């Protein structure tokens, strides 16, 4: 099992809809989780971070963490064409102090 | 000014050449990282450093070396570049707490012919 896994997509949603992005992780990744948005050829930019079970909301974005099931998700409400990008899920490994990235999910928001 | 800078931003070189990619940061962070990104493979860790005297190999360190010249500078070298090292390279920094995000440089696009 990869330490952090994501569906590569593309995930296509119509403008205004909710986009749901999912990520699962292994036992080695346990402390903190991050969602980054990356436009083609650009550097990743932080969207949300989450450390505790439950939901965390910031504007149109909601991150959800379920440690028992080892998954973390990102919901984007009222999706806009400008949200079209690759979304990277990352976890922090407390044992080795490294950030482990998934391969990313490509999101397409259709106008 | 950007907090994390990388030079050069683009580089085209030939097989067998030695290449150095440089990273500088003004965040004051001790921890610095080098990643490469290939289409469909996400970010893969090459090397990381927790301070000037603490340098560690990541998952794909073969063919690469690094130098931490100061707290603010972390360089990545390709001793003898090969075509499969063609990729987008990112430098990142982070504070010591695992609850804090990494901060990424703008990236260097390297092409090895």
Coordinates of N, CA and C in Angstrom, one line a residue:
Chain A
X1 N 0.8 -1.2 0.0 CA 0.0 0.0 0.0 C 0.9 1.3 0.0
X2 N 0.6 2.2 -0.9 CA 1.3 3.4 -0.9 C 0.9 4.2 0.4
X3 N 1.8 5.0 0.8 CA 1.6 5.7 2.1 C 0.5 6.7 2.0
X4 N 0.4 7.4 0.8 CA -0.7 8.3 0.6 C -1.2 8.1 -0.8
X5 N -2.5 7.7 -1.0 CA -3.1 7.4 -2.2 C -4.2 8.3 -2.6
X6 N -4.2 8.7 -3.9 CA -5.3 9.5 -4.5 C -5.7 8.9 -5.8
X7 N -6.9 9.1 -6.2 CA -7.4 8.8 -7.5 C -6.9 9.9 -8.5
X8 N -6.2 9.5 -9.6 CA -5.6 10.5 -10.4 C -6.6 11.3 -11.2
X9 N -7.8 10.8 -11.3 CA -8.8 11.6 -12.1 C -8.6 11.4 -13.6
X10 N -9.1 12.3 -14.4 CA -9.7 13.6 -14.0 C -11.1 13.5 -13.4
X11 N -11.4 14.3 -12.5 CA -12.7 14.5 -11.9 C -13.3 15.7 -12.6
X12 N -14.4 15.5 -13.3 CA -15.1 16.6 -13.9 C -16.4 16.9 -13.2
X13 N -16.6 18.2 -12.9 CA -17.8 18.6 -12.3 C -18.3 19.9 -13.0
X14 N -19.6 20.1 -13.0 CA -20.1 21.3 -13.7 C -19.9 22.5 -12.7
X15 N -19.8 23.7 -13.3 CA -19.7 24.9 -12.5 C -20.8 25.0 -11.5
X16 N -20.5 25.4 -10.3 CA -21.5 25.5 -9.2 C -21.7 24.3 -8.4
X17 N -21.2 23.1 -8.9 CA -21.4 21.9 -8.1 C -20.4 21.7 -7.0
X18 N -20.6 20.6 -6.2 CA -19.6 20.3 -5.2 C -18.6 19.3 -5.8
X19 N -17.3 19.6 -5.6 CA -16.3 18.6 -6.0 C -15.8 17.9 -4.7
X20 N -15.7 16.6 -4.8 CA -15.3 15.8 -3.7 C -14.0 15.1 -4.0
X21 N -12.9 15.4 -3.3 CA -11.6 14.8 -3.6 C -11.2 13.9 -2.3
X22 N -10.7 12.7 -2.6 CA -10.5 11.8 -1.5 C -9.0 11.4 -1.5
X23 N -8.6 10.9 -0.3 CA -7.2 10.5 -0.1 C -7.2 9.5 1.0
X24 N -6.5 8.4 0.8 CA -6.3 7.4 1.9 C -4.8 7.4 2.3
X25 N -4.6 6.9 3.5 CA -3.2 6.9 4.0 C -2.9 5.7 4.8
X26 N -1.6 5.4 4.9 CA -1.2 4.2 5.6 C -0.9 4.5 7.1
X27 N -0.6 3.5 7.9 CA -0.3 3.7 9.3 C 0.9 4.6 9.5
X28 N 1.8 4.7 8.6 CA 3.0 5.5 8.8 C 2.8 7.0 8.8
X29 N 1.7 7.3 8.2 CA 1.3 8.8 8.1 C 0.2 9.0 9.1
X30 N 0.5 9.8 10.1 CA -0.5 9.8 11.1 C -0.7 11.2 11.8
X31 N 0.1 12.2 11.5 CA 0.0 13.3 12.4 C -0.9 14.5 11.8
X32 N -0.5 14.9 10.6 CA -1.1 16.1 10.0 C -1.3 15.9 8.6
X33 N -2.3 16.5 8.0 CA -2.7 16.3 6.6 C -2.9 17.7 5.9
X34 N -2.5 17.7 4.7 CA -2.5 19.0 4.0 C -3.1 18.8 2.6
X35 N -3.9 19.7 2.1 CA -4.4 19.8 0.7 C -3.7 21.0 0.0
X36 N -3.1 20.7 -1.1 CA -2.5 21.7 -1.9 C -3.2 21.7 -3.3
X37 N -3.3 22.9 -3.8 CA -3.7 23.1 -5.2 C -2.5 23.4 -6.1
X38 N -2.4 22.8 -7.2 CA -1.3 23.1 -8.1 C -1.8 23.3 -9.5
X39 N -1.5 24.4 -10.1 CA -1.8 24.7 -11.5 C -0.6 24.2 -12.3
X40 N -0.8 23.9 -13.5 CA 0.2 23.2 -14.4 C 1.5 24.1 -14.4
X41 N 2.6 23.5 -14.1 CA 3.9 24.1 -14.1 C 4.2 25.1 -13.0
X42 N 3.2 25.2 -12.0 CA 3.4 26.1 -10.9 C 3.7 25.3 -9.6
X43 N 4.0 26.0 -8.6 CA 4.3 25.3 -7.3 C 3.0 25.1 -6.5
X44 N 3.0 24.0 -5.7 CA 1.8 23.8 -4.9 C 1.5 24.9 -3.9
X45 N 0.2 25.2 -3.7 CA -0.2 26.2 -2.8 C -1.1 25.6 -1.8
X46 N -1.0 25.9 -0.5 CA -1.8 25.3 0.5 C -3.2 25.8 0.5
X47 N -4.2 24.8 0.5 CA -5.6 25.1 0.6 C -6.0 24.9 2.0
X48 N -5.8 23.8 2.6 CA -6.3 23.5 3.9 C -5.3 22.5 4.6
X49 N -5.2 22.6 5.9 CA -4.5 21.7 6.7 C -5.5 21.2 7.8
X50 N -5.3 19.9 8.2 CA -6.3 19.3 9.2 C -5.5 18.3 10.1
X51 N -5.7 18.4 11.4 CA -5.0 17.5 12.3 C -5.9 16.6 13.1
X52 N -7.1 17.1 13.3 CA -8.1 16.4 14.2 C -9.2 15.7 13.4
X53 N -9.8 14.7 14.0 CA -10.9 14.1 13.4 C -12.1 15.1 13.2
X54 N -12.8 14.9 12.1 CA -13.9 15.8 11.9 C -13.7 16.7 10.7
X55 N -14.5 17.8 10.7 CA -14.5 18.7 9.5 C -13.8 20.0 9.9
X56 N -13.2 20.6 8.9 CA -12.7 22.0 9.1 C -13.1 22.8 7.8
X57 N -13.7 23.9 8.0 CA -14.2 24.7 6.9 C -13.4 26.0 6.8
X58 N -13.2 26.4 5.5 CA -12.6 27.7 5.2 C -13.2 28.1 3.9
X59 N -14.1 29.1 4.0 CA -14.8 29.6 2.8 C -15.5 28.5 2.0
X60 N -15.2 28.3 0.8 CA -15.8 27.2 0.0 C -15.2 25.9 0.2
X61 N -14.2 25.8 1.0 CA -13.5 24.5 1.2 C -13.8 23.9 2.5
X62 N -13.9 22.6 2.5 CA -14.1 21.8 3.8 C -13.2 20.6 3.7
X63 N -12.3 20.5 4.7 CA -11.5 19.3 4.8 C -12.1 18.3 5.9
X64 N -12.1 17.0 5.6 CA -12.6 16.1 6.5 C -11.6 15.0 6.8
X65 N -11.4 14.7 8.1 CA -10.4 13.7 8.5 C -11.1 12.6 9.3
X66 N -10.9 11.4 8.9 CA -11.4 10.2 9.6 C -10.2 9.3 9.9
X67 N -9.7 9.4 11.1 CA -8.5 8.6 11.4 C -8.8 7.1 11.5
X68 N -10.0 6.7 12.0 CA -10.3 5.3 12.1 C -10.3 4.6 10.7
X69 N -10.8 5.3 9.7 CA -10.8 4.8 8.4 C -9.6 5.2 7.5
X70 N -8.8 6.0 8.1 CA -7.6 6.5 7.4 C -7.9 7.1 6.1
X71 N -8.8 8.1 6.1 CA -9.0 8.9 4.9 C -9.2 10.3 5.2
X72 N -8.8 11.1 4.3 CA -9.0 12.6 4.4 C -9.6 13.1 3.1
X73 N -10.5 14.0 3.1 CA -11.2 14.4 1.9 C -11.2 16.0 1.9
X74 N -11.4 16.5 0.7 CA -11.6 17.9 0.5 C -12.8 18.1 -0.4
X75 N -13.8 18.9 0.2 CA -14.9 19.3 -0.6 C -14.8 20.8 -1.0
X76 N -15.1 21.0 -2.3 CA -15.1 22.3 -2.8 C -16.5 22.7 -3.2
X77 N -17.1 23.6 -2.5 CA -18.5 24.0 -2.9 C -18.5 25.1 -3.9
X78 N -19.6 25.2 -4.7 CA -19.8 26.2 -5.7 C -18.5 26.2 -6.6
X79 N -18.2 25.1 -7.1 CA -16.9 25.0 -7.9 C -16.9 26.0 -9.1
X80 N -15.8 26.6 -9.3 CA -15.6 27.5 -10.4 C -14.5 27.0 -11.4
X81 N -14.6 27.5 -12.6 CA -13.6 27.1 -13.6 C -12.2 27.3 -13.1
X82 N -12.0 28.4 -12.3 CA -10.6 28.7 -11.8 C -10.2 27.6 -10.7
X83 N -11.1 26.8 -10.3 CA -10.7 25.7 -9.4 C -10.0 24.5 -10.1
X84 N -10.1 24.6 -11.5 CA -9.5 23.5 -12.3 C -8.0 23.5 -12.1
X85 N -7.5 22.4 -11.5 CA -6.1 22.2 -11.2 C -5.9 20.8 -10.7
X86 N -4.7 20.5 -10.3 CA -4.4 19.2 -9.6 C -4.3 19.5 -8.1
X87 N -5.0 18.6 -7.4 CA -5.0 18.7 -5.9 C -4.2 17.6 -5.3
X88 N -3.2 18.0 -4.5 CA -2.3 17.1 -3.9 C -2.7 17.0 -2.4
X89 N -2.7 15.7 -2.0 CA -2.9 15.4 -0.6 C -1.6 15.0 0.0
X90 N -1.3 15.5 1.2 CA 0.0 15.2 1.8 C -0.2 14.9 3.3
X91 N 0.6 14.0 3.8 CA 0.6 13.7 5.2 C 2.0 13.9 5.8
X92 N 2.0 14.1 7.1 CA 3.3 14.3 7.8 C 3.6 13.0 8.6
X93 N 4.8 12.5 8.5 CA 5.1 11.3 9.2 C 5.9 11.7 10.4
X94 N 5.4 11.5 11.6 CA 6.0 12.0 12.8 C 7.3 11.2 13.1
X95 N 7.4 10.0 12.6 CA 8.6 9.2 12.9 C 9.8 9.6 12.1
X96 N 9.6 10.0 10.9 CA 10.8 10.4 10.1 C 10.7 11.9 9.7
X97 N 9.7 12.6 10.2 CA 9.6 14.0 10.0 C 9.6 14.4 8.5
X98 N 8.9 13.7 7.7 CA 8.8 14.0 6.3 C 7.4 14.2 5.9
X99 N 7.2 14.9 4.8 CA 5.9 15.0 4.2 C 5.8 14.1 3.0
X100 N 4.7 13.3 3.0 CA 4.5 12.3 2.0 C 3.3 12.7 1.1
X101 N 3.5 12.8 -0.2 CA 2.5 13.3 -1.1 C 1.9 12.2 -1.9
X102 N 0.6 12.3 -2.1 CA -0.1 11.5 -3.1 C 0.2 12.0 -4.5
X103 N -0.2 11.2 -5.5 CA 0.1 11.6 -6.9 C -0.8 12.7 -7.4
X104 N -1.8 13.1 -6.7 CA -2.6 14.2 -7.1 C -3.9 13.7 -7.9
X105 N -4.9 14.5 -7.7 CA -6.2 14.3 -8.5 C -6.4 15.6 -9.4
X106 N -6.6 15.3 -10.6 CA -6.8 16.5 -11.5 C -8.3 16.8 -11.5
X107 N -8.7 18.0 -11.3 CA -10.1 18.4 -11.2 C -10.3 19.4 -12.4
X108 N -11.4 19.1 -13.1 CA -11.9 20.0 -14.2 C -13.3 20.5 -13.9
X109 N -13.4 21.8 -13.8 CA -14.7 22.4 -13.6 C -15.2 22.9 -14.9
X110 N -16.3 22.4 -15.3 CA -16.8 22.7 -16.7 C -17.8 23.9 -16.6
X111 N -17.5 24.9 -17.4 CA -18.3 26.1 -17.4 C -19.6 25.9 -18.2
Chain B
X1 N 9.4 40.5 -2.1 CA 10.3 39.4 -2.6 C 9.7 38.1 -2.1
X2 N 9.9 37.1 -2.9 CA 9.4 35.7 -2.6 C 10.2 35.2 -1.4
X3 N 9.5 34.4 -0.6 CA 10.2 33.8 0.6 C 11.2 32.7 0.2
X4 N 10.8 31.9 -0.8 CA 11.7 30.8 -1.3 C 11.9 31.0 -2.8
X5 N 13.2 31.1 -3.1 CA 13.6 31.4 -4.5 C 14.4 30.2 -5.0
X6 N 14.3 30.0 -6.3 CA 15.1 29.0 -7.0 C 15.7 29.5 -8.2
X7 N 16.9 29.1 -8.4 CA 17.6 29.5 -9.7 C 18.4 28.3 -10.2
X8 N 18.4 28.1 -11.5 CA 17.6 28.9 -12.5 C 16.2 28.5 -12.5
X9 N 15.3 29.1 -13.2 CA 13.9 28.7 -13.4 C 13.7 27.7 -14.5
X10 N 14.6 27.8 -15.5 CA 14.5 26.9 -16.6 C 16.0 26.6 -17.0
X11 N 16.2 25.3 -17.3 CA 17.6 24.9 -17.8 C 17.5 23.8 -18.7
X12 N 18.2 23.9 -19.9 CA 18.3 22.8 -20.8 C 19.8 22.5 -20.8
X13 N 20.1 21.2 -20.7 CA 21.5 20.8 -20.7 C 21.6 19.5 -21.4
X14 N 22.8 19.0 -21.5 CA 23.1 17.8 -22.3 C 23.5 16.6 -21.3
X15 N 23.3 15.5 -21.8 CA 23.7 14.3 -21.0 C 25.1 14.3 -20.6
X16 N 25.4 14.0 -19.4 CA 26.8 14.0 -18.9 C 27.2 15.3 -18.2
X17 N 26.5 16.4 -18.4 CA 26.9 17.7 -17.8 C 26.6 17.7 -16.3
X18 N 27.3 18.5 -15.6 CA 27.1 18.7 -14.1 C 26.2 19.9 -14.0
X19 N 25.1 19.8 -13.2 CA 24.2 20.9 -13.1 C 23.9 21.1 -11.6
X20 N 23.8 22.4 -11.2 CA 23.5 22.8 -9.9 C 22.2 23.6 -9.9
X21 N 21.3 23.2 -9.0 CA 20.1 24.0 -8.8 C 20.2 24.6 -7.4
X22 N 19.9 25.9 -7.3 CA 20.0 26.6 -6.1 C 18.7 27.0 -5.5
X23 N 18.7 27.0 -4.1 CA 17.5 27.4 -3.4 C 17.9 28.3 -2.3
X24 N 17.2 29.4 -2.1 CA 17.4 30.3 -1.0 C 16.1 30.7 -0.4
X25 N 16.1 30.9 1.0 CA 14.9 31.2 1.6 C 15.1 32.3 2.7
X26 N 14.1 33.1 2.9 CA 14.1 34.1 3.9 C 13.1 33.8 5.0
X27 N 12.6 32.6 5.1 CA 11.6 32.2 6.1 C 12.2 32.0 7.5
X28 N 13.5 31.8 7.5 CA 14.2 31.5 8.8 C 14.0 30.1 9.2
X29 N 13.6 29.2 8.3 CA 13.3 27.8 8.7 C 14.6 27.0 8.6
X30 N 14.7 26.1 9.6 CA 15.9 25.2 9.5 C 15.7 24.0 8.5
X31 N 14.5 23.6 8.3 CA 14.2 22.5 7.5 C 14.0 22.9 6.0
X32 N 14.8 22.2 5.1 CA 14.7 22.4 3.7 C 14.6 21.1 3.0
X33 N 14.0 21.1 1.8 CA 13.7 19.8 1.0 C 13.9 20.1 -0.4
X34 N 14.3 19.0 -1.1 CA 14.3 19.0 -2.6 C 13.4 17.9 -3.1
X35 N 12.4 18.3 -4.0 CA 11.5 17.3 -4.6 C 11.7 17.4 -6.1
X36 N 11.3 16.3 -6.8 CA 11.1 16.3 -8.2 C 9.7 15.9 -8.5
X37 N 9.2 16.4 -9.6 CA 7.8 16.1 -10.0 C 7.8 15.7 -11.4
X38 N 7.3 14.5 -11.7 CA 7.1 14.0 -13.0 C 5.6 13.8 -13.2
X39 N 5.1 13.9 -14.4 CA 3.6 13.8 -14.7 C 3.1 12.5 -14.1
X40 N 2.0 12.6 -13.3 CA 1.4 11.4 -12.8 C 2.1 10.8 -11.6
X41 N 3.2 11.3 -11.2 CA 4.0 10.7 -10.1 C 4.0 11.6 -8.8
X42 N 3.3 12.7 -8.8 CA 3.3 13.5 -7.6 C 4.7 14.1 -7.3
X43 N 4.9 14.5 -6.1 CA 6.2 15.0 -5.6 C 7.0 13.9 -4.9
X44 N 8.2 13.7 -5.3 CA 9.0 12.7 -4.7 C 10.2 13.3 -4.1
X45 N 10.5 12.9 -2.9 CA 11.6 13.5 -2.1 C 12.9 13.0 -2.5
X46 N 13.8 14.0 -2.8 CA 15.2 13.6 -3.2 C 16.1 13.7 -2.0
X47 N 16.2 14.8 -1.3 CA 17.0 15.0 -0.1 C 16.3 16.0 0.8
X48 N 16.6 15.9 2.1 CA 16.1 16.9 3.0 C 17.1 17.2 4.1
X49 N 17.0 18.3 4.7 CA 18.0 18.8 5.6 C 17.3 19.5 6.8
X50 N 17.6 19.1 8.0 CA 17.0 19.7 9.2 C 17.9 20.8 9.8
X51 N 19.2 20.8 9.5 CA 20.0 22.0 9.7 C 21.3 21.8 8.9
X52 N 22.2 22.7 9.0 CA 23.4 22.7 8.2 C 24.2 21.4 8.3
X53 N 24.1 20.8 9.4 CA 24.9 19.5 9.6 C 24.1 18.3 9.5
X54 N 22.8 18.4 9.2 CA 21.9 17.2 9.2 C 21.3 17.1 7.8
X55 N 21.8 16.2 7.0 CA 21.3 16.0 5.6 C 21.0 14.6 5.4
X56 N 19.8 14.3 4.8 CA 19.3 13.0 4.7 C 18.8 12.7 3.3
X57 N 19.0 11.4 2.9 CA 18.5 11.0 1.6 C 17.0 10.8 1.7
X58 N 16.3 11.1 0.6 CA 14.9 10.8 0.4 C 14.8 9.5 -0.4
X59 N 13.6 9.4 -1.0 CA 13.3 8.1 -1.7 C 14.0 7.9 -3.0
X60 N 14.5 9.0 -3.6 CA 15.0 8.9 -5.0 C 16.4 9.7 -5.1
X61 N 17.3 9.4 -4.2 CA 18.5 10.2 -4.1 C 19.6 9.8 -5.1
X62 N 19.5 8.6 -5.7 CA 20.5 8.2 -6.6 C 20.7 9.1 -7.8
X63 N 22.0 9.5 -8.1 CA 22.2 10.4 -9.2 C 22.2 11.9 -8.8
X64 N 21.9 12.2 -7.5 CA 21.8 13.5 -7.0 C 22.7 13.7 -5.7
X65 N 23.2 14.9 -5.5 CA 23.9 15.2 -4.3 C 23.4 16.6 -3.8
X66 N 23.6 17.0 -2.6 CA 23.1 18.3 -2.1 C 24.2 18.9 -1.2
X67 N 24.1 20.2 -1.0 CA 25.0 21.0 -0.1 C 24.1 22.0 0.6
X68 N 24.3 22.0 1.9 CA 23.6 23.0 2.7 C 24.7 24.0 3.2
X69 N 24.7 25.1 2.4 CA 25.8 26.1 2.6 C 25.6 27.0 3.8
X70 N 24.3 27.2 4.1 CA 23.9 28.0 5.3 C 22.5 27.7 5.6
X71 N 22.0 28.2 6.7 CA 20.6 27.9 7.0 C 19.7 28.3 5.8
X72 N 20.0 29.3 5.1 CA 19.1 29.8 4.1 C 19.4 29.2 2.7
X73 N 20.4 28.4 2.5 CA 20.7 28.0 1.2 C 20.9 26.5 1.1
X74 N 20.3 25.9 0.1 CA 20.3 24.4 0.0 C 20.4 24.2 -1.5
X75 N 21.5 23.5 -2.0 CA 21.7 23.4 -3.4 C 21.6 21.9 -3.8
X76 N 21.1 21.6 -5.0 CA 20.9 20.3 -5.5 C 21.8 20.1 -6.7
X77 N 22.6 19.1 -6.8 CA 23.5 18.9 -7.9 C 23.2 17.6 -8.6
X78 N 23.3 17.6 -9.9 CA 23.3 16.4 -10.7 C 24.7 16.3 -11.3
X79 N 25.4 15.3 -10.8 CA 26.8 15.2 -11.1 C 27.0 14.9 -12.6
X80 N 26.2 14.0 -13.2 CA 26.3 13.7 -14.6 C 24.8 13.5 -15.1
X81 N 24.3 14.5 -15.6 CA 22.9 14.5 -15.9 C 22.5 13.5 -17.0
X82 N 21.3 12.8 -16.8 CA 20.8 11.9 -17.8 C 19.4 12.3 -18.1
X83 N 18.9 11.8 -19.3 CA 17.6 12.3 -19.8 C 16.5 12.0 -18.8
X84 N 16.5 10.9 -18.0 CA 15.4 10.6 -17.2 C 15.4 11.5 -15.9
X85 N 16.3 12.4 -15.8 CA 16.3 13.4 -14.8 C 15.6 14.7 -15.2
X86 N 15.1 14.6 -16.4 CA 14.2 15.7 -16.9 C 12.9 15.7 -16.1
X87 N 12.7 16.9 -15.4 CA 11.6 17.0 -14.5 C 11.4 18.4 -14.0
X88 N 10.4 18.6 -13.2 CA 10.2 19.9 -12.5 C 10.7 19.7 -11.1
X89 N 11.6 20.5 -10.7 CA 12.2 20.4 -9.3 C 11.8 21.5 -8.4
X90 N 11.4 21.1 -7.2 CA 10.9 22.1 -6.2 C 11.8 22.0 -5.0
X91 N 12.1 23.2 -4.5 CA 12.6 23.3 -3.1 C 11.5 23.7 -2.2
X92 N 11.6 23.3 -1.0 CA 10.6 23.7 0.0 C 11.3 23.9 1.4
X93 N 10.6 24.6 2.2 CA 11.1 24.8 3.6 C 9.9 24.5 4.6
X94 N 10.2 24.3 5.8 CA 9.2 24.1 6.8 C 9.7 24.4 8.2
X95 N 8.8 24.9 9.1 CA 9.1 25.0 10.5 C 9.3 23.6 11.1
X96 N 9.8 23.5 12.3 CA 10.0 22.2 12.9 C 8.8 21.4 13.2
X97 N 7.6 22.1 13.4 CA 6.4 21.4 13.8 C 5.8 20.7 12.7
X98 N 5.3 19.5 12.8 CA 4.7 18.7 11.8 C 3.3 19.2 11.5
X99 N 2.8 20.1 12.3 CA 1.5 20.7 12.1 C 1.5 21.9 11.1
X100 N 2.7 22.2 10.7 CA 2.9 23.4 9.8 C 3.1 22.9 8.4
X101 N 2.6 23.7 7.5 CA 2.8 23.4 6.1 C 4.2 23.6 5.6
X102 N 4.5 23.1 4.4 CA 5.8 23.5 3.7 C 5.5 24.7 2.9
X103 N 6.6 25.4 2.6 CA 6.5 26.5 1.7 C 7.4 26.2 0.5
X104 N 6.8 26.3 -0.7 CA 7.5 25.9 -1.9 C 8.1 27.1 -2.7
X105 N 9.2 26.8 -3.3 CA 9.8 27.7 -4.3 C 9.0 27.6 -5.6
X106 N 9.3 28.4 -6.6 CA 8.6 28.5 -7.8 C 8.9 27.3 -8.8
X107 N 9.9 26.6 -8.5 CA 10.3 25.4 -9.3 C 11.3 25.7 -10.4
X108 N 12.1 24.7 -10.7 CA 13.0 24.7 -11.8 C 12.7 23.7 -12.8
X109 N 12.4 24.1 -14.1 CA 12.1 23.1 -15.1 C 13.5 22.7 -15.8
X110 N 13.9 21.5 -15.6 CA 15.1 21.0 -16.1 C 14.9 20.0 -17.2
X111 N 15.5 20.2 -18.4 CA 15.5 19.3 -19.5 C 16.9 18.8 -19.8
X112 N 17.0 17.5 -19.8 CA 18.3 16.9 -20.2 C 18.2 16.2 -21.5
X113 N 19.0 16.7 -22.5 CA 18.9 16.1 -23.8 C 19.8 15.0 -24.0

